[in-house]
Amino acid sequence: MPVFNAKVALAAAMLTVLAAPAYAAKTLVYCSEGSPENFTPALNTTGTSFDAARPVYNQLVEFERGTTKVVPALAESWTVSDDGKEITFKLRKGVKFHSGVNGFTPTREFNADDVLFSFNRQWKEDNPYHKVTGGAYDYFNDMGMPDLLKSIDKVDDYTVKFTLNEPNAPMLANLAMDFGTIMSAEYADYLLKKGTPEQYDQIPVGTGPFQFVAYQKDAVIRYKAFPDYFGGKAALDNLVYAITPDATARYAKLKKGECHVMMAPNPADIQAMKADSTINLLSQPGLNIAYLALNNEKPPFDKKEVRQAFNMAIDKAAIIKDVYQGAGQAAINPIPPTIWSYNTSIKDYPYDPEKAKAMLKDAGVSDPLEIDLWWMPVQRPYNPNAKRIAEMMQSDLAKVGINAKLVSYEWGEYRKRMQEGEHTTGQLGWTGDNGDPDNFFFLLGCPAARKGGQNLAKWCNKDFDALINKARTISDIDERTKLYEQAQVIFKEEAPWFTIAHSVVYEPTRTEVVDYKVSPFGRHEFYGVDLK
Amino acid sequence: MLKLFIRRVALTVPTFVALMFVTFVAVRLVPGDPIEARTGERGIAPERLAALRHDLGLDQPVWKQFLDYVNGLAHGDFGVSIVTKTPVLHEFATLFPATLELSICALLFAVILGIPAGVIAAVKRGGIIDHSVMTVALAGYSMPIFWWGLLLIMFMSEYLGLTPVSGRMDLINYYFEPVTGFMLIDSLLSGQEGAFGAAVAHLILPSIVLGTIPLAVIARMTRSSMLEVLSEDYVRTARAKGLSPLRVVGLHALRNALIPVVTVIGLQTGTLLAGAVLTETIFAWPGVGKWLIESISRRDYPALQGGIMLISGVVILVNLIVDVLYVAINPRIRHGG
């Protein structure tokens, strides 16, 4: 009997391979890397979860696919008051919510109540959903929304007014982030009456281009096109996320056509992908930076000359070549070149060990200087191998009389200790959230230089701080750009960081995929994508 | 028999208590903090960190957390996952069928190939066949699962195109709701043509990978046990009676030689479940192994604790059954028991 079974199995296997049934429906399979925690972006912090919720939902304003540009979405237009403290959104009319998901049939179209509900859930403790599914709204809080918001008011069914305590230019970009997702107030009521509010975050109902069908943890998420989508029905009929944690397996599936788009390829596979005629290897500089922070609170790094000498002592080109292997470009400024206000006139410090040595001597640094060099214990998109980078830096530094001791901790511990300022020098990086330069510059601001803050150079320069604070309150892009360009001049002169690299993000897709765009934010979006 | 059974069951109680304590402590010894792991790279304010920790009861002294945990377990409550906010028992129950299905297939693969291989090696002792079987078994035993899995994917799926790369089902062409959680059954129930074949095809590679170590162990055990039995007097008598070699080996010797093999098969449950952690990750197999790996990376204490407890529970239970079964098929044990 068992032998018979094995035979049947083998035969069946051959059959399925040879004669897969032909389907007319267009189904795109995306090989993702992990399971979402739930489908409510406001509750989450991981890209995996955001990607899973994105087909189902919309925000008031959104990033144009493949760019960092903010465009209208559920809000058709907006006006900012003269003092910059009031933003009034005109909402789109005739937007429908998904029907039939979890037994829910909407009786009305999207309106201001949904906007209020979506933000009040995160903001107001008395909202009935505030505590549902753990009730931690990390992004809403970390973006400083509770301090920034004075009120959110419904002017009429299709007008919502946000009143701020102070003008804030990045506000629109913030609202385009995933925590600004607009969910259905009516669906929330429906589940509350049924006594199952926690389903709100597990079985999503939105206005987005795809309607949720089913989710099996660790296996698959299914969506189908929403025919009444306000932007027009998606070209794809079905969208499937095949959860595949191993990068090698993802690549194998892509090659075999078991999925059409995969995320995060192994850097080692990039060359083979370039050579593969069935694969389109898309790429774009990532919205990120890897850097080595020099702790200004620890001598001799309180001296500008020492920091400058440090910048000249390390061979950056060698790091880019050896560690990034073509998947990165040397970083000069504290922001990536894909973001507006990047100052192209700034020159990087040259690699000049002789001059570095001389400068250290002039600065009165005793030879040899003992420092520690912290390296992150994990791979990040902006830094594929922190240890290797640290080793290369160590050998470069030795040549100018600096003895660097390599130090690392468990990831959580590492960040905590660095934020406390225990290191003398240490590697870290940042990936942008919203395409606004402020999202990078705040990492070097004075408030973040406090113990426990995210300014890891513990560098507080009054002139720099004044510039970025002023820029934050102005809504005119040209004016802000000027201020940020000046700030970058100060940054380079003062050299609180050794800027390492901006990584290049690769996204392999199959050649039959049409119009897939790489997102600078590392998002994966499928509305507007088609299959040949 | 009953006395033995009761004694074995009684023994499992202290085992469980010890297990409970060890997992609780070990899980907390893993460096890292669930809150930090959850909030990723974003630096969050110390006050909010404290509030989150309070919500999860992580600000309590460890002994208090332990008592709460034991109290919960006593009421059948394995806690709630920090990450997904769903009860651990529920998550386990939805994922375990996938692991069970894979483990059964892997074990079938190991038994169906392992026992005949061991028998043939024993009968042809010292010959080329014997040496080849033993060499292959040793290789299979020492092969790292991760490497073996990727090797098979490369050869079978990519190069020959015979099997799917990973997952449990062909997602492009089939869709049906899980009913039992066992893909072989659900695909039949779905009534979709070709779905069962696709389910079988997806099972082949992971079953081979997961079954390789048990296969090697079973083959070796069968061989040595068989060799011992073949030198017994009754086998010699049977041969002297002029019975065909096939009847001697198949009927007389094998029955007795299999007794220790049953124990070994029972002991392999642990190996299977441990191997499932890696196999499931490579083949994107949505079972408890993959779930545990994810729980570790997210420092999801309740999921990790509950998962380890439940899996260990399964291993202990299977071993208990095997022990009892062993006595049932081997009368000689009874007197000693």
Short mmCIF file of C-alpha atoms in Angstrom, two decimals, chain B:
data_model
loop_
_atom_site.label_atom_id
_atom_site.label_comp_id
_atom_site.label_asym_id
_atom_site.label_seq_id
_atom_site.Cartn_x
_atom_site.Cartn_y
_atom_site.Cartn_z
CA MET B 1 0.92 -3.73 32.24
CA LEU B 2 -1.40 -1.29 33.99
CA LYS B 3 1.11 -0.73 36.75
CA LEU B 4 3.78 0.08 34.20
CA PHE B 5 1.47 2.44 32.40
CA ILE B 6 0.62 4.31 35.59
CA ARG B 7 4.28 4.53 36.54
CA ARG B 8 5.22 5.97 33.17
CA VAL B 9 2.42 8.51 33.30
CA ALA B 10 3.42 9.51 36.82
CA LEU B 11 6.96 10.07 35.59
CA THR B 12 5.81 12.59 33.02
CA VAL B 13 4.42 14.94 35.66
CA PRO B 14 7.76 15.98 37.17
CA THR B 15 9.17 16.08 33.64
CA PHE B 16 6.54 18.65 32.71
CA VAL B 17 7.17 20.76 35.79
CA ALA B 18 10.90 20.79 35.15
CA LEU B 19 10.25 21.62 31.53
CA MET B 20 7.97 24.47 32.49
CA PHE B 21 10.63 25.96 34.73
CA VAL B 22 13.50 25.51 32.30
CA THR B 23 11.64 26.99 29.31
CA PHE B 24 10.45 29.91 31.39
CA VAL B 25 13.97 30.77 32.53
CA ALA B 26 15.69 29.94 29.24
CA VAL B 27 13.32 32.10 27.22
CA ARG B 28 14.10 35.05 29.47
CA LEU B 29 17.82 34.42 29.25
CA VAL B 30 17.72 35.06 25.50
CA PRO B 31 19.19 38.54 25.15
CA GLY B 32 16.82 41.19 23.86
CA ASP B 33 13.55 42.66 24.90
CA PRO B 34 10.14 41.98 23.33
CA ILE B 35 9.24 45.66 23.30
CA GLU B 36 12.49 46.64 21.62
CA ALA B 37 12.13 43.83 19.11
CA ARG B 38 8.60 44.93 18.34
CA THR B 39 9.29 48.59 17.84
CA GLY B 40 12.17 47.76 15.53
CA GLU B 41 14.62 50.54 14.93
CA ARG B 42 12.50 53.39 16.10
CA GLY B 43 13.76 54.87 19.32
CA ILE B 44 10.80 55.22 21.61
CA ALA B 45 10.54 57.41 24.65
CA PRO B 46 11.45 55.73 27.97
CA GLU B 47 8.04 56.58 29.49
CA ARG B 48 6.20 54.84 26.66
CA LEU B 49 8.53 51.87 26.91
CA ALA B 50 7.67 51.55 30.58
CA ALA B 51 3.96 51.81 29.85
CA LEU B 52 4.13 49.09 27.19
CA ARG B 53 6.13 46.87 29.50
CA HIS B 54 3.55 47.38 32.22
CA ASP B 55 0.71 46.42 29.87
CA LEU B 56 2.44 43.12 29.14
CA GLY B 57 3.23 42.45 32.80
CA LEU B 58 6.96 42.47 32.07
CA ASP B 59 7.62 44.97 34.85
CA GLN B 60 6.64 42.37 37.46
CA PRO B 61 9.35 40.42 39.28
CA VAL B 62 10.28 37.24 37.41
CA TRP B 63 9.02 34.91 40.16
CA LYS B 64 5.63 36.62 40.01
CA GLN B 65 5.54 36.25 36.23
CA PHE B 66 6.37 32.57 36.70
CA LEU B 67 3.58 32.01 39.22
CA ASP B 68 1.12 33.77 36.94
CA TYR B 69 2.29 31.58 34.10
CA VAL B 70 1.94 28.34 36.09
CA ASN B 71 -1.46 29.43 37.29
CA GLY B 72 -2.51 30.07 33.71
CA LEU B 73 -1.21 26.69 32.56
CA ALA B 74 -3.12 24.99 35.34
CA HIS B 75 -6.24 26.47 33.80
CA GLY B 76 -5.22 25.45 30.30
CA ASP B 77 -4.20 29.01 29.44
CA PHE B 78 -0.94 29.16 27.50
CA GLY B 79 -0.96 32.93 27.37
CA VAL B 80 -1.47 35.37 24.55
CA SER B 81 1.14 36.14 21.90
CA ILE B 82 2.72 39.56 22.45
CA VAL B 83 2.96 40.15 18.72
CA THR B 84 -0.35 38.95 17.29
CA LYS B 85 -2.46 39.20 20.47
CA THR B 86 -4.03 35.81 19.77
CA PRO B 87 -4.04 32.94 22.28
CA VAL B 88 -0.92 30.78 21.94
CA LEU B 89 -2.97 27.59 22.05
CA HIS B 90 -5.06 28.81 19.14
CA GLU B 91 -2.00 29.64 17.04
CA PHE B 92 -0.49 26.27 17.83
CA ALA B 93 -3.70 24.48 16.90
CA THR B 94 -3.92 26.19 13.53
CA LEU B 95 -0.29 25.50 12.65
CA PHE B 96 0.23 22.04 14.11
CA PRO B 97 -1.66 20.13 11.37
CA ALA B 98 0.88 21.35 8.81
CA THR B 99 3.77 20.12 10.94
CA LEU B 100 1.99 16.85 11.69
CA GLU B 101 1.27 16.22 8.02
CA LEU B 102 4.87 16.87 7.08
CA SER B 103 6.23 14.78 9.96
CA ILE B 104 4.02 11.80 9.12
CA CYS B 105 5.08 11.89 5.48
CA ALA B 106 8.72 12.23 6.47
CA LEU B 107 8.43 9.29 8.86
CA LEU B 108 6.68 7.18 6.23
CA PHE B 109 9.47 7.98 3.83
CA ALA B 110 12.06 7.02 6.45
CA VAL B 111 10.35 3.77 7.43
CA ILE B 112 9.51 2.62 3.90
CA LEU B 113 13.07 3.08 2.72
CA GLY B 114 14.93 2.57 5.98
CA ILE B 115 13.70 -0.86 7.02
CA PRO B 116 14.28 -2.63 3.68
CA ALA B 117 17.67 -0.93 3.35
CA GLY B 118 18.66 -2.15 6.81
CA VAL B 119 17.44 -5.67 6.12
CA ILE B 120 19.27 -5.93 2.81
CA ALA B 121 22.45 -4.57 4.35
CA ALA B 122 22.25 -7.16 7.12
CA VAL B 123 21.58 -10.05 4.78
CA LYS B 124 24.41 -9.01 2.45
CA ARG B 125 26.66 -8.24 5.37
CA GLY B 126 30.17 -7.14 4.47
CA GLY B 127 29.38 -6.85 0.79
CA ILE B 128 29.27 -3.86 -1.49
CA ILE B 129 25.56 -3.31 -0.85
CA ASP B 130 26.09 -3.31 2.90
CA HIS B 131 28.94 -0.82 2.67
CA SER B 132 27.03 1.45 0.31
CA VAL B 133 23.93 1.48 2.50
CA MET B 134 25.94 2.26 5.59
CA THR B 135 27.94 4.98 3.85
CA VAL B 136 24.80 6.63 2.52
CA ALA B 137 23.18 6.36 5.94
CA LEU B 138 26.16 8.03 7.58
CA ALA B 139 26.15 10.77 4.98
CA GLY B 140 22.41 11.29 5.46
CA TYR B 141 22.83 11.44 9.20
CA SER B 142 25.55 14.05 9.10
CA MET B 143 24.07 16.24 6.37
CA PRO B 144 23.10 19.73 7.57
CA ILE B 145 19.35 20.06 6.92
CA PHE B 146 19.60 23.57 5.54
CA TRP B 147 22.20 22.68 2.96
CA TRP B 148 20.45 19.45 1.97
CA GLY B 149 17.18 21.28 1.47
CA LEU B 150 18.67 23.95 -0.74
CA LEU B 151 20.59 21.33 -2.70
CA LEU B 152 17.39 19.43 -3.42
CA ILE B 153 15.54 22.60 -4.41
CA MET B 154 18.33 23.47 -6.81
CA PHE B 155 18.45 20.03 -8.38
CA MET B 156 14.87 18.79 -8.27
CA SER B 157 12.99 22.06 -8.71
CA GLU B 158 15.25 24.36 -10.63
CA TYR B 159 17.34 21.99 -12.71
CA LEU B 160 14.93 19.12 -13.35
CA GLY B 161 11.73 21.09 -12.79
CA LEU B 162 10.05 18.10 -11.17
CA THR B 163 8.84 19.54 -7.89
CA PRO B 164 7.61 22.90 -6.67
CA VAL B 165 10.13 25.00 -4.76
CA SER B 166 8.27 25.68 -1.55
CA GLY B 167 4.95 26.25 0.16
CA ARG B 168 2.08 23.79 0.58
CA MET B 169 0.02 24.55 -2.49
CA ASP B 170 0.12 25.95 -6.01
CA LEU B 171 -1.16 29.44 -5.23
CA ILE B 172 -1.64 30.61 -8.78
CA ASN B 173 -4.06 27.94 -9.90
CA TYR B 174 -5.86 26.74 -6.81
CA TYR B 175 -7.68 28.34 -3.99
CA PHE B 176 -9.76 26.77 -1.24
CA GLU B 177 -10.38 27.36 2.45
CA PRO B 178 -8.66 25.07 4.95
CA VAL B 179 -11.10 22.64 6.59
CA THR B 180 -8.99 20.11 8.46
CA GLY B 181 -5.65 21.88 8.14
CA PHE B 182 -4.22 18.79 6.42
CA MET B 183 -3.52 19.80 2.84
CA LEU B 184 -3.86 16.26 1.47
CA ILE B 185 -7.38 16.02 2.85
CA ASP B 186 -8.39 19.63 2.18
CA SER B 187 -7.29 19.42 -1.45
CA LEU B 188 -9.49 16.34 -1.93
CA LEU B 189 -12.41 18.01 -0.18
CA SER B 190 -12.06 21.07 -2.40
CA GLY B 191 -13.08 19.00 -5.41
CA GLN B 192 -10.75 21.00 -7.63
CA GLU B 193 -9.15 18.91 -10.31
CA GLY B 194 -5.43 18.48 -9.84
CA ALA B 195 -5.38 20.03 -6.37
CA PHE B 196 -4.50 16.77 -4.63
CA GLY B 197 -1.64 16.15 -7.02
CA ALA B 198 -0.32 19.65 -6.36
CA ALA B 199 -0.52 19.03 -2.61
CA VAL B 200 1.42 15.77 -2.97
CA ALA B 201 4.01 17.43 -5.20
CA HIS B 202 4.59 20.11 -2.57
CA LEU B 203 5.11 17.46 0.11
CA ILE B 204 7.85 15.50 -1.69
CA LEU B 205 10.94 17.62 -1.09
CA PRO B 206 10.27 18.69 2.50
CA SER B 207 9.41 15.09 3.42
CA ILE B 208 12.68 13.83 1.98
CA VAL B 209 14.67 16.53 3.77
CA LEU B 210 12.98 16.02 7.10
CA GLY B 211 12.99 12.24 6.75
CA THR B 212 16.66 11.86 5.91
CA ILE B 213 18.05 11.70 9.45
CA PRO B 214 15.36 9.30 10.73
CA LEU B 215 15.91 7.25 7.57
CA ALA B 216 19.60 6.89 8.35
CA VAL B 217 18.95 6.02 11.98
CA ILE B 218 16.26 3.46 11.14
CA ALA B 219 18.40 1.80 8.47
CA ARG B 220 21.34 1.43 10.85
CA MET B 221 19.18 0.19 13.68
CA THR B 222 17.38 -2.34 11.49
CA ARG B 223 20.69 -3.63 10.22
CA SER B 224 22.29 -4.20 13.61
CA SER B 225 19.13 -5.63 15.12
CA MET B 226 18.71 -7.90 12.12
CA LEU B 227 22.30 -9.11 12.36
CA GLU B 228 21.73 -10.05 15.97
CA VAL B 229 18.53 -11.93 15.21
CA LEU B 230 20.05 -13.73 12.23
CA SER B 231 22.62 -15.34 14.50
CA GLU B 232 19.94 -16.69 16.87
CA ASP B 233 19.29 -20.40 17.14
CA TYR B 234 15.72 -20.29 15.86
CA VAL B 235 16.82 -18.66 12.64
CA ARG B 236 19.45 -21.32 12.18
CA THR B 237 16.75 -23.92 12.86
CA ALA B 238 14.44 -22.34 10.33
CA ARG B 239 17.22 -22.37 7.76
CA ALA B 240 18.03 -25.96 8.57
CA LYS B 241 14.40 -26.84 8.00
CA GLY B 242 14.99 -25.76 4.45
CA LEU B 243 12.75 -22.69 4.41
CA SER B 244 13.44 -20.21 1.65
CA PRO B 245 15.76 -17.36 2.63
CA LEU B 246 12.96 -14.91 1.97
CA ARG B 247 10.68 -16.66 4.46
CA VAL B 248 13.43 -16.98 7.01
CA VAL B 249 14.36 -13.34 6.88
CA GLY B 250 10.95 -11.86 6.17
CA LEU B 251 8.82 -13.96 8.45
CA HIS B 252 10.94 -15.23 11.28
CA ALA B 253 13.77 -12.78 11.70
CA LEU B 254 12.19 -9.48 10.74
CA ARG B 255 9.37 -9.71 13.24
CA ASN B 256 11.77 -9.90 16.10
CA ALA B 257 14.33 -7.57 14.63
CA LEU B 258 11.73 -4.80 14.40
CA ILE B 259 11.11 -4.63 18.13
CA PRO B 260 14.01 -2.27 18.92
CA VAL B 261 13.33 -0.41 15.68
CA VAL B 262 9.91 0.59 17.00
CA THR B 263 11.58 2.28 19.96
CA VAL B 264 13.94 4.08 17.66
CA ILE B 265 11.05 5.28 15.52
CA GLY B 266 9.42 6.64 18.65
CA LEU B 267 12.59 8.44 19.64
CA GLN B 268 12.72 10.03 16.21
CA THR B 269 9.64 12.15 16.97
CA GLY B 270 11.92 14.55 18.79
CA THR B 271 14.33 14.62 15.85
CA LEU B 272 11.46 15.21 13.45
CA LEU B 273 10.05 18.14 15.36
CA ALA B 274 13.50 19.66 15.84
CA GLY B 275 14.24 19.19 12.14
CA ALA B 276 10.89 20.72 11.28
CA VAL B 277 12.11 24.09 12.57
CA LEU B 278 14.70 24.25 9.79
CA THR B 279 12.82 22.36 7.12
CA GLU B 280 9.75 24.54 7.49
CA THR B 281 11.82 27.68 7.18
CA ILE B 282 13.51 26.57 3.96
CA PHE B 283 10.30 25.32 2.35
CA ALA B 284 8.04 28.11 3.65
CA TRP B 285 5.99 25.42 5.34
CA PRO B 286 3.51 27.11 7.66
CA GLY B 287 3.95 24.90 10.72
CA VAL B 288 4.94 25.27 14.34
CA GLY B 289 8.67 25.14 13.56
CA LYS B 290 8.57 28.28 11.48
CA TRP B 291 6.32 29.88 14.04
CA LEU B 292 8.89 29.20 16.79
CA ILE B 293 11.70 30.73 14.74
CA GLU B 294 9.64 33.85 14.19
CA SER B 295 8.73 33.99 17.88
CA ILE B 296 12.40 33.87 18.81
CA SER B 297 13.31 36.73 16.53
CA ARG B 298 10.46 38.79 17.95
CA ARG B 299 11.15 37.80 21.56
CA ASP B 300 7.53 36.76 21.83
CA TYR B 301 7.85 35.16 25.30
CA PRO B 302 4.37 33.63 25.60
CA ALA B 303 4.44 32.15 22.10
CA LEU B 304 7.95 30.79 22.64
CA GLN B 305 7.17 29.30 26.04
CA GLY B 306 3.85 27.89 24.98
CA GLY B 307 5.25 26.54 21.73
CA ILE B 308 8.14 24.75 23.41
CA MET B 309 5.84 23.35 26.10
CA LEU B 310 3.35 22.07 23.55
CA ILE B 311 5.95 20.53 21.27
CA SER B 312 7.73 18.91 24.22
CA GLY B 313 4.36 17.66 25.34
CA VAL B 314 3.86 15.95 22.00
CA VAL B 315 7.32 14.33 22.20
CA ILE B 316 6.73 13.11 25.75
CA LEU B 317 3.31 11.76 24.79
CA VAL B 318 4.62 9.90 21.75
CA ASN B 319 7.42 8.38 23.79
CA LEU B 320 4.93 7.26 26.38
CA ILE B 321 2.85 5.56 23.71
CA VAL B 322 5.94 3.91 22.23
CA ASP B 323 6.99 2.64 25.65
CA VAL B 324 3.64 1.05 26.17
CA LEU B 325 3.57 -0.30 22.62
CA TYR B 326 7.01 -1.77 23.12
CA VAL B 327 5.83 -3.77 26.09
CA ALA B 328 2.78 -4.88 24.18
CA ILE B 329 4.81 -6.34 21.27
CA ASN B 330 7.68 -7.69 23.37
CA PRO B 331 6.39 -10.04 26.02
CA ARG B 332 9.83 -10.49 27.58
CA ILE B 333 9.73 -6.99 29.07
CA ARG B 334 6.63 -7.72 31.09
CA HIS B 335 8.33 -9.62 33.86
CA GLY B 336 10.88 -6.97 34.43
CA GLY B 337 8.25 -4.21 34.34
#
